[in-house]
JSON list of C-alpha atoms in Angstrom, two decimals:
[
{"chain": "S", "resi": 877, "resn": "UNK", "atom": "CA", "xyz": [-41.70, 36.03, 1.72]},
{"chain": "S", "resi": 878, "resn": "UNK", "atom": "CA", "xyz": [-40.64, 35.78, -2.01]},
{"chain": "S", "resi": 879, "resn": "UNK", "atom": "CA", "xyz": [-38.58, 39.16, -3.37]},
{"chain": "S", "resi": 880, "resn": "UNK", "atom": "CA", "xyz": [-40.16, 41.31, -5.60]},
{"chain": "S", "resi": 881, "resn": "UNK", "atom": "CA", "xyz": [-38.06, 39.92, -8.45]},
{"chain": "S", "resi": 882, "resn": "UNK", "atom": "CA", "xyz": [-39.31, 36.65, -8.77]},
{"chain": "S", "resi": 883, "resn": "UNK", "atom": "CA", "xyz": [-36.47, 36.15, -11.33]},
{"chain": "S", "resi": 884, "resn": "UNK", "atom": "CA", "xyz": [-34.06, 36.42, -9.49]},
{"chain": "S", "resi": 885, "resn": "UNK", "atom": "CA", "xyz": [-35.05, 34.24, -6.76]},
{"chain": "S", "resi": 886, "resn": "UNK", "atom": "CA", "xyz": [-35.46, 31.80, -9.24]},
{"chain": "S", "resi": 887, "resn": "UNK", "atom": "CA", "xyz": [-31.70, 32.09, -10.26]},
{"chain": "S", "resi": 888, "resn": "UNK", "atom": "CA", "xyz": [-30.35, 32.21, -6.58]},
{"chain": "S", "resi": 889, "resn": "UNK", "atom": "CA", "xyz": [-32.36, 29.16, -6.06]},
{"chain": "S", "resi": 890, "resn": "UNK", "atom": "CA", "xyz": [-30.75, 27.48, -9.59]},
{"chain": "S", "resi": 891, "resn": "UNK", "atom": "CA", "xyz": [-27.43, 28.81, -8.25]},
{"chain": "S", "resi": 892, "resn": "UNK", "atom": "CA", "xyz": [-27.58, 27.13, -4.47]},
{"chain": "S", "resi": 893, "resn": "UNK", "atom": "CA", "xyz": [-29.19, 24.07, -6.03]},
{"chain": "S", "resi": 894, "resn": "UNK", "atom": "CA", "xyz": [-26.67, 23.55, -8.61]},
{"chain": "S", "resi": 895, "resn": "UNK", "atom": "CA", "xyz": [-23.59, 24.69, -5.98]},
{"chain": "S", "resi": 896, "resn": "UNK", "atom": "CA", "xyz": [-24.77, 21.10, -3.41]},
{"chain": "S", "resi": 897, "resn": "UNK", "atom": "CA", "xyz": [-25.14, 19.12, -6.54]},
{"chain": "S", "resi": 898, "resn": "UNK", "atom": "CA", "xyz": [-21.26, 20.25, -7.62]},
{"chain": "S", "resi": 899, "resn": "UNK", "atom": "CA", "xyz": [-19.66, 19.50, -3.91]},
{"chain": "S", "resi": 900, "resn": "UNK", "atom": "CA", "xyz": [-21.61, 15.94, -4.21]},
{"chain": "S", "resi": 901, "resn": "UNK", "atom": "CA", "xyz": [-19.88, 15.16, -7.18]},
{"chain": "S", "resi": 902, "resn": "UNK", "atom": "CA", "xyz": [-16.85, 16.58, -6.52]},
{"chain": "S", "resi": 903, "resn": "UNK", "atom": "CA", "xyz": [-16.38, 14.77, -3.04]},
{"chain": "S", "resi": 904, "resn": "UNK", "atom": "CA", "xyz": [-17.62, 11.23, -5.02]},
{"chain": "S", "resi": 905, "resn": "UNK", "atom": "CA", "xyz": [-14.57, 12.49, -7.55]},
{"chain": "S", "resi": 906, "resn": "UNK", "atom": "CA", "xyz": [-12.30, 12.68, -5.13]},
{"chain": "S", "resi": 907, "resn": "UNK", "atom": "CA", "xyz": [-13.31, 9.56, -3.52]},
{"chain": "S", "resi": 908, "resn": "UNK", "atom": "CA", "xyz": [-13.26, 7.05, -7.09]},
{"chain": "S", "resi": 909, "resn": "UNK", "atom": "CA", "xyz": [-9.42, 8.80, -7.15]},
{"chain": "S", "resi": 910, "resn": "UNK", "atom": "CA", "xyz": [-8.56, 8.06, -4.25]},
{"chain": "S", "resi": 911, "resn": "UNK", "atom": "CA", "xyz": [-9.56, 4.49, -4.71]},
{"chain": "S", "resi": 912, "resn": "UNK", "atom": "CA", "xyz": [-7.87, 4.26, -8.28]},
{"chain": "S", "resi": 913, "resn": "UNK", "atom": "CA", "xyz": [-4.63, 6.23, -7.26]},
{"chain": "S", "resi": 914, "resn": "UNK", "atom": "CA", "xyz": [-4.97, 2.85, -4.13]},
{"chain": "S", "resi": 915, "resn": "UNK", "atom": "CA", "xyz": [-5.64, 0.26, -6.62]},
{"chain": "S", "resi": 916, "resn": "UNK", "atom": "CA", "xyz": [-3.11, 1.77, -9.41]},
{"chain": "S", "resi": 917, "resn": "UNK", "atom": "CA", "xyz": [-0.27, 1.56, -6.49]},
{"chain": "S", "resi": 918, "resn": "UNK", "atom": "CA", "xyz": [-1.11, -1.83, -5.48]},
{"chain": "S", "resi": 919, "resn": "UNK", "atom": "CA", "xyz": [-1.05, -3.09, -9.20]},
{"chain": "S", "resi": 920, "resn": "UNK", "atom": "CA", "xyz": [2.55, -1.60, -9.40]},
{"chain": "S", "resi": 921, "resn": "UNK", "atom": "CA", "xyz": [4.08, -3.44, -6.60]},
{"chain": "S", "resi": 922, "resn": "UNK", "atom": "CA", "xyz": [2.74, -6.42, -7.38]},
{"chain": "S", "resi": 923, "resn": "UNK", "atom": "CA", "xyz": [4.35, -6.11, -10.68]},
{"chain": "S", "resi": 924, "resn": "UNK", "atom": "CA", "xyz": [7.30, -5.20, -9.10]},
{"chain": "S", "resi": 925, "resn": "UNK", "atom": "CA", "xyz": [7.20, -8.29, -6.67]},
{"chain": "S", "resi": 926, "resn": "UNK", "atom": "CA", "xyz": [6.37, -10.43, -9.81]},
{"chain": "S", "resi": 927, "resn": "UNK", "atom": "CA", "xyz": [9.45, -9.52, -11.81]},
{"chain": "S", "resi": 928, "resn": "UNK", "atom": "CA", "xyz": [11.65, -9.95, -8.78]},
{"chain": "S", "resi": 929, "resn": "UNK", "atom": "CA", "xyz": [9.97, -13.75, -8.24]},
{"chain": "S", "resi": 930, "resn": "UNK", "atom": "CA", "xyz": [11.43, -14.56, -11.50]},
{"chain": "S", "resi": 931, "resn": "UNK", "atom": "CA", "xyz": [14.65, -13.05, -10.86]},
{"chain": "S", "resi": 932, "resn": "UNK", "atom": "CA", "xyz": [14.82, -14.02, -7.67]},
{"chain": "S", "resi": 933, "resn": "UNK", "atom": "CA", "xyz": [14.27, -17.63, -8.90]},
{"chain": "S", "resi": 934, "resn": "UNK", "atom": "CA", "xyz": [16.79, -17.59, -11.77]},
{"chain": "S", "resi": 935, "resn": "UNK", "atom": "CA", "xyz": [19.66, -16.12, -10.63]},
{"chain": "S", "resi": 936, "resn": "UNK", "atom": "CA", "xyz": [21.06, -18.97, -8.01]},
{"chain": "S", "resi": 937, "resn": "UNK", "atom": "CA", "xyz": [20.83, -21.20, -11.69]},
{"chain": "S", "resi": 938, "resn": "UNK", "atom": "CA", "xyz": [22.82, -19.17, -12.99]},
{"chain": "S", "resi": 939, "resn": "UNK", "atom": "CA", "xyz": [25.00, -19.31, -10.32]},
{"chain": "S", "resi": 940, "resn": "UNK", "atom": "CA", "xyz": [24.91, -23.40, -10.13]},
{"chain": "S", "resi": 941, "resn": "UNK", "atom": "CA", "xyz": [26.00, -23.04, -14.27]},
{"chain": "S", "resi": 942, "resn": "UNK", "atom": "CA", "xyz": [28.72, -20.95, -13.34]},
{"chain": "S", "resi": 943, "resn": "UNK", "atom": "CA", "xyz": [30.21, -23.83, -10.52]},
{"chain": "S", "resi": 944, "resn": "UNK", "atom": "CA", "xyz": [29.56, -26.16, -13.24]},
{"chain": "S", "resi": 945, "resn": "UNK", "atom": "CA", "xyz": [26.75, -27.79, -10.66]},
{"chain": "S", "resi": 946, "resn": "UNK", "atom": "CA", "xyz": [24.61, -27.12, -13.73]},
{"chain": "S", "resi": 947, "resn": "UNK", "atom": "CA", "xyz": [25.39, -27.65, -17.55]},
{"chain": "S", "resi": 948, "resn": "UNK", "atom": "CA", "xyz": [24.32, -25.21, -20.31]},
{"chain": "S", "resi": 949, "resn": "UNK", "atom": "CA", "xyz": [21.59, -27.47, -21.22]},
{"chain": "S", "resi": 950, "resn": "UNK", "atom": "CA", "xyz": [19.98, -28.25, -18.06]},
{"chain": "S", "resi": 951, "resn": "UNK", "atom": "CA", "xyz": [20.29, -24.80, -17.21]},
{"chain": "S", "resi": 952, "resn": "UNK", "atom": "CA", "xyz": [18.61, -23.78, -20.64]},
{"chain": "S", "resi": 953, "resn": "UNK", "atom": "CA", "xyz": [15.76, -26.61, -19.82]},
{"chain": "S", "resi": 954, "resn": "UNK", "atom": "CA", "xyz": [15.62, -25.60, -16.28]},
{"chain": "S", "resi": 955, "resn": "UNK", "atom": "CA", "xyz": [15.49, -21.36, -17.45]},
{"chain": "S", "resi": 956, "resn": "UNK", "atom": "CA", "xyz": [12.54, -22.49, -20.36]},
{"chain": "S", "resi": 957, "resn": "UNK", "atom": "CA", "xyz": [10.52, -23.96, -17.12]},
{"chain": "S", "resi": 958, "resn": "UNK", "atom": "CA", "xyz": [10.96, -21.77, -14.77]},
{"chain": "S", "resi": 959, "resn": "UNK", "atom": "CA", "xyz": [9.92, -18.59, -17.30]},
{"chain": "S", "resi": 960, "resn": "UNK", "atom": "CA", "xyz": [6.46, -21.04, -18.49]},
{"chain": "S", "resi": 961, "resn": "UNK", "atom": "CA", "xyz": [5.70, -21.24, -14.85]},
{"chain": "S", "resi": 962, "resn": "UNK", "atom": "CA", "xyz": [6.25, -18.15, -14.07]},
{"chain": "S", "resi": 963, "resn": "UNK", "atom": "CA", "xyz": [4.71, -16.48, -16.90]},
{"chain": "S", "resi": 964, "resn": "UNK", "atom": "CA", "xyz": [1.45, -18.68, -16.13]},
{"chain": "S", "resi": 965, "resn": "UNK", "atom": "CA", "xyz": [1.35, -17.59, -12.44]},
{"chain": "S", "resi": 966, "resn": "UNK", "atom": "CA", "xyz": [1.50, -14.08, -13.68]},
{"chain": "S", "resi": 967, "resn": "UNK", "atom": "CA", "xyz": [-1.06, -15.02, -16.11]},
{"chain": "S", "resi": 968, "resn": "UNK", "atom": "CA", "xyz": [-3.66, -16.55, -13.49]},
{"chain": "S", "resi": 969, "resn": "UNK", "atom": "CA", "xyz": [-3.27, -12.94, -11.42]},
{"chain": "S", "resi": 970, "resn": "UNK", "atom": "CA", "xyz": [-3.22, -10.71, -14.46]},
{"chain": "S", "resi": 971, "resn": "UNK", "atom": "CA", "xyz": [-5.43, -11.79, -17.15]},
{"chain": "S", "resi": 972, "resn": "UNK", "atom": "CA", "xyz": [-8.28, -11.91, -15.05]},
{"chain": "S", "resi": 973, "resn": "UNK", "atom": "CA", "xyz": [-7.77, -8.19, -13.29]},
{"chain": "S", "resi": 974, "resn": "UNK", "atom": "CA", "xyz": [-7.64, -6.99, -16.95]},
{"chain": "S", "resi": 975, "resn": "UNK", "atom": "CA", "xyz": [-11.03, -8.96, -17.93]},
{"chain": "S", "resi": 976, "resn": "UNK", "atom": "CA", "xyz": [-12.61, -7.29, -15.07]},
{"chain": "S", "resi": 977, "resn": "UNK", "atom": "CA", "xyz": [-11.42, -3.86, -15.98]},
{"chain": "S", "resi": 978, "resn": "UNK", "atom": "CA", "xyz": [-12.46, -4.17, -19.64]},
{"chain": "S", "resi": 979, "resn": "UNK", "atom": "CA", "xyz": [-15.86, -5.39, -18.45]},
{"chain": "S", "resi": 980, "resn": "UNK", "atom": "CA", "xyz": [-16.07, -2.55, -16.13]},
{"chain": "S", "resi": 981, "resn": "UNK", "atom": "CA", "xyz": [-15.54, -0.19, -19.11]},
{"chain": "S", "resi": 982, "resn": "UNK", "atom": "CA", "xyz": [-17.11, -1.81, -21.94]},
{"chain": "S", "resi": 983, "resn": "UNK", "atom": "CA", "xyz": [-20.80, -2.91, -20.29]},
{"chain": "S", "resi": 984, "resn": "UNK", "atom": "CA", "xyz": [-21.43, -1.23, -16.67]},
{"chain": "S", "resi": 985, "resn": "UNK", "atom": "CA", "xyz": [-23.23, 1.95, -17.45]},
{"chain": "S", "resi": 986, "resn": "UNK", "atom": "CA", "xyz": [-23.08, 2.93, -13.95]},
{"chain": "S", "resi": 987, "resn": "UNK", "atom": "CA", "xyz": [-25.96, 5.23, -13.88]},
{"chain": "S", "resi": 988, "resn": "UNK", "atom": "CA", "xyz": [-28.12, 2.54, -15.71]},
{"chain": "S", "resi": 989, "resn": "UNK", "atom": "CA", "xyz": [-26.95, -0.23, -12.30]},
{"chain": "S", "resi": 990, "resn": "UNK", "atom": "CA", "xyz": [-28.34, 2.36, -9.82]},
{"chain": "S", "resi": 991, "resn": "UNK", "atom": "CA", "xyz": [-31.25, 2.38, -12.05]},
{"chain": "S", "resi": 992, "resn": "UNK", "atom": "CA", "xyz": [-31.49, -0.96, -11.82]},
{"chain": "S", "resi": 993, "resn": "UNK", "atom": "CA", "xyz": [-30.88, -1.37, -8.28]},
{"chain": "S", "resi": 994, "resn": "UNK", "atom": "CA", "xyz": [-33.60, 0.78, -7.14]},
{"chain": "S", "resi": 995, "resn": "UNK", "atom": "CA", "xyz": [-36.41, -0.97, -9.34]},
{"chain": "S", "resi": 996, "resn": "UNK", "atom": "CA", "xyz": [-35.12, -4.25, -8.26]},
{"chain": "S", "resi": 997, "resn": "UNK", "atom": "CA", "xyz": [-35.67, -2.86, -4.58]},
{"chain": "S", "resi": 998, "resn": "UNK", "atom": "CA", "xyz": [-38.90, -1.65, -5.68]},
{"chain": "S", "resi": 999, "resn": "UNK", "atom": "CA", "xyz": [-39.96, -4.60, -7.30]},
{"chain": "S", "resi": 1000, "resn": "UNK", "atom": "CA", "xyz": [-39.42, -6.61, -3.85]},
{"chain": "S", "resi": 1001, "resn": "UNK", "atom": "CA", "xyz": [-41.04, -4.64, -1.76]},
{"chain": "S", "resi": 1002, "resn": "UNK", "atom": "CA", "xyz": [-43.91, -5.18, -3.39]},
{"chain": "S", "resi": 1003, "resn": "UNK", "atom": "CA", "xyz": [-43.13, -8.86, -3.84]},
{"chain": "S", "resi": 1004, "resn": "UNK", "atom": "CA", "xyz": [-42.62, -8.49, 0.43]},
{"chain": "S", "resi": 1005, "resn": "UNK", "atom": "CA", "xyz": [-45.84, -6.71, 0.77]},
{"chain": "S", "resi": 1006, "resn": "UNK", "atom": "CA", "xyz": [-47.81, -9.75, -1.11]},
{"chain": "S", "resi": 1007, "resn": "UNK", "atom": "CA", "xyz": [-46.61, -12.49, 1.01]},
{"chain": "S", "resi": 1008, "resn": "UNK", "atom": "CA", "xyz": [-47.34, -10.24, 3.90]},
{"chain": "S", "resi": 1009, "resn": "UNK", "atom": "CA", "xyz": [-50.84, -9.86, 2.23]},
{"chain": "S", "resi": 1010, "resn": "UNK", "atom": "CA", "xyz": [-51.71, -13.48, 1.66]},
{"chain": "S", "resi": 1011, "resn": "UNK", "atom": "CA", "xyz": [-49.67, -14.37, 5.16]},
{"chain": "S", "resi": 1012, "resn": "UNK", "atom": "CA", "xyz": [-52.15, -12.27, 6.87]},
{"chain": "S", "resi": 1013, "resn": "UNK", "atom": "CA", "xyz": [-55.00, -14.06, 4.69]},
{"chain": "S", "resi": 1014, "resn": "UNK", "atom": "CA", "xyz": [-53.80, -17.35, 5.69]},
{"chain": "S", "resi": 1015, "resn": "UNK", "atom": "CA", "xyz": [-53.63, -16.63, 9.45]},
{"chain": "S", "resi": 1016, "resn": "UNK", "atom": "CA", "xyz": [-57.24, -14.90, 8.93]},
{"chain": "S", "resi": 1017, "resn": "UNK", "atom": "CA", "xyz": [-58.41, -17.82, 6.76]},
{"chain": "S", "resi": 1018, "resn": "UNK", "atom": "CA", "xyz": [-56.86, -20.24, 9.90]},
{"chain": "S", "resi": 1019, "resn": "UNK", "atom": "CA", "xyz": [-58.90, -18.71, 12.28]},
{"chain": "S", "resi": 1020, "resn": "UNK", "atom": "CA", "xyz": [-62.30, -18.24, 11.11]},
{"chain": "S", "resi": 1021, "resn": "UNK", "atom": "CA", "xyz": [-61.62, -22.49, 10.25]},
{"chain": "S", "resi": 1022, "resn": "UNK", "atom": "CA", "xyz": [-61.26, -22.74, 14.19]},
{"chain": "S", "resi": 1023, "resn": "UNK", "atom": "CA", "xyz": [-64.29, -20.42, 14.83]},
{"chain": "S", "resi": 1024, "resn": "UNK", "atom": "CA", "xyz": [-66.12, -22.60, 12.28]},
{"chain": "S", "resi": 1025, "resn": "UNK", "atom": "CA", "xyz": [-65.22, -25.97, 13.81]},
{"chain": "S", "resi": 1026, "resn": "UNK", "atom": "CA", "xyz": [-66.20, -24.11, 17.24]},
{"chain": "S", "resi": 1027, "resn": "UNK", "atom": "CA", "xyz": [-69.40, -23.41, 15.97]},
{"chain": "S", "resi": 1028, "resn": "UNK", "atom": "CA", "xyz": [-70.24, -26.53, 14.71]},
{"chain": "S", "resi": 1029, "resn": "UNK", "atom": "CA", "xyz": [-69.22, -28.63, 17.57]},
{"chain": "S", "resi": 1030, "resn": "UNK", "atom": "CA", "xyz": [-71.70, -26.38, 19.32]},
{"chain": "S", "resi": 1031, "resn": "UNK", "atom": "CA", "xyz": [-74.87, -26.94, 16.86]},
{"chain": "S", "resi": 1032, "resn": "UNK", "atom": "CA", "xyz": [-73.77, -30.94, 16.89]},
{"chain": "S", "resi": 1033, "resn": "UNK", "atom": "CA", "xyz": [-74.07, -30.89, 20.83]},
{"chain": "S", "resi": 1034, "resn": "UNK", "atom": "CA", "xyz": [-77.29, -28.38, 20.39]},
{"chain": "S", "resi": 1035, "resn": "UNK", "atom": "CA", "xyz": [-78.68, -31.10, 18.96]},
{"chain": "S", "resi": 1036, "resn": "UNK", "atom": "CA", "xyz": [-77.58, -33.99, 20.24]},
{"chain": "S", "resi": 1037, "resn": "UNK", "atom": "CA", "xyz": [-78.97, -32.39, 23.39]},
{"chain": "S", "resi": 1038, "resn": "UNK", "atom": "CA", "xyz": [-82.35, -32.54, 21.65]},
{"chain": "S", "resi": 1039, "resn": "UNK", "atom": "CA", "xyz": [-85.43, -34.49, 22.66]},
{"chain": "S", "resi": 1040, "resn": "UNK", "atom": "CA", "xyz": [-85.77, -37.23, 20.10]},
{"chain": "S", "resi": 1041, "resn": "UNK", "atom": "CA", "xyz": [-88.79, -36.19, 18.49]},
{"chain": "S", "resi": 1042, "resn": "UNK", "atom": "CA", "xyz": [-86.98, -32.75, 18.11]},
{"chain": "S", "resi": 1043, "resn": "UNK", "atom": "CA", "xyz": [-84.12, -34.78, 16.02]},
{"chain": "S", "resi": 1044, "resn": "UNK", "atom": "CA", "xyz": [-86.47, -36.39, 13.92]},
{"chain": "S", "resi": 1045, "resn": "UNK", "atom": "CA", "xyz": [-87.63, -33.61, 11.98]},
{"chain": "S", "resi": 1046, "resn": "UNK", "atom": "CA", "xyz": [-87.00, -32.12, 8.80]},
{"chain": "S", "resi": 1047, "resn": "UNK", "atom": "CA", "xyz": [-85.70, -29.00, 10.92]},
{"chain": "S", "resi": 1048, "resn": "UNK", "atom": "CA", "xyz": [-83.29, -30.75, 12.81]},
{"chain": "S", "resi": 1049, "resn": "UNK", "atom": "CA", "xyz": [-82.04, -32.62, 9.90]},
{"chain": "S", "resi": 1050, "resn": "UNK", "atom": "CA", "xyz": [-81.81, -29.41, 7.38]},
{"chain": "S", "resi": 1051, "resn": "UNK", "atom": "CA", "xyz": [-79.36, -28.32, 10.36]},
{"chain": "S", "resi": 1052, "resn": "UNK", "atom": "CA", "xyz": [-77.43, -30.96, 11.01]},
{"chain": "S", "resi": 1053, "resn": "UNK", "atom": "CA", "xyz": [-77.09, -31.57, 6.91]},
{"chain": "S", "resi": 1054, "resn": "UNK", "atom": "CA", "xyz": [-75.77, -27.30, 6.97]},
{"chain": "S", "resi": 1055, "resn": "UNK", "atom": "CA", "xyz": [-73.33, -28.20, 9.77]},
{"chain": "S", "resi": 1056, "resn": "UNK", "atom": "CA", "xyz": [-72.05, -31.35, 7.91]},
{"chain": "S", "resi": 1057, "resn": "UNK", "atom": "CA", "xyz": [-71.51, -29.17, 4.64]},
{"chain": "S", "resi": 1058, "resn": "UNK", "atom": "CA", "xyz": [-69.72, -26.04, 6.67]},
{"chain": "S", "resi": 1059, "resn": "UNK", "atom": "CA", "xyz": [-67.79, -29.05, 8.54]},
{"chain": "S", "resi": 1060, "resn": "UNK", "atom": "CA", "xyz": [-66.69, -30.52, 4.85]},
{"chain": "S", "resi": 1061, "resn": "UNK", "atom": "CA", "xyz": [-65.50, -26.86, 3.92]},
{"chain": "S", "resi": 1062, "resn": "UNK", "atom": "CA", "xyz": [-63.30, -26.41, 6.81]},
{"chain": "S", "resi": 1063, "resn": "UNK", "atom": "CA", "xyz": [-61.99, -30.01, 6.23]},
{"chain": "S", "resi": 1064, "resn": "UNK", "atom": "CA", "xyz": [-60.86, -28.68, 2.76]},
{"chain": "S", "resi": 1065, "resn": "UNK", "atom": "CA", "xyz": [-58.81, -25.62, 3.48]}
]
């Protein structure tokens, strides 16, 4: 039963409506931070683990240079690889994590992939409900070639079964020149 103020039904209606629609996003909010606040943790302490690689990795040269294992400039030469290798490793992990963040903001229109997604669905269902179409037309098309090759092995006996002056005439030979043509046809699918 609608209230007598159809106005304000309307509005309560607007109000409810728009109240779901505000939790959805607001609990999809709180999921996307929860997964950036994850992913913005895990990119610090790899950093972290990355700068302590390096240091981990110079520090017994300069401990070598200072037992004189190690002169200044094999330790300088030694130093100048380790920081190009080091600096490419970080590269390989890094360059391509910012790549995939710039093409996340720069051409994913997010709204525009879900879009996307559920025309692309669309579009092969119907694609599905073709090859069930012509699937179903080949299995028809299969058997009425068997019930045709039926039939005309039973108008070839038919009249083989004929007396011979039966065969001879124009009759019998309009039939069996039918059952050769229907015979061709099946032949041909």
């Amino acid at each position: 039963m609608a209230p007598a103020k159809p106005r304000e039904y309307a509005q309560r209606q607007i109000a409810r409506s728009g109240a779901m629609i505000s939790r959805r996003l607001s609990n999809w909010k709180k999921a996307i931070d929860a997964l950036q606040k994850e992913e913005f943790e895990r990119i610090r302490n790899l950093i972290e683990q990355r700068n302590k690689t390096f240091y981990a990795q110079a520090t017994p040269m300069l401990d070598s240079l200072n037992r004189q294992q190690l002169s200044i400039g094999k330790f300088v030469e030694t130093m100048e690889q380790l920081r190009e290798r080091i600096d490419a490793e970080n590269g390989n992990v890094f360059e391509p994590y910012i790549g995939a963040l710039e093409s996340l903001r720069e051409s994913i229109d997010i709204e525009n992939l879900a879009n996307f997604g559920m025309e692309e669905a669309s579009e092969l269902r119907q694609e599905l409900d073709r090859l069930n179409s012509l699937a179903q037309l080949g299995i028809a098309v299969e058997i009425i070639g068997h019930e045709l090759e039926s039939y005309d092995e039973m108008i070839r006996s038919g009249l083989r079964r004929l007396p011979l002056e039966a065969r001879s005439t124009q009759a019998a030979r309009d039939i069996e020149f039918g059952c050769e043509g229907l015979n061709a046809l099946t032949k041909s699918k």
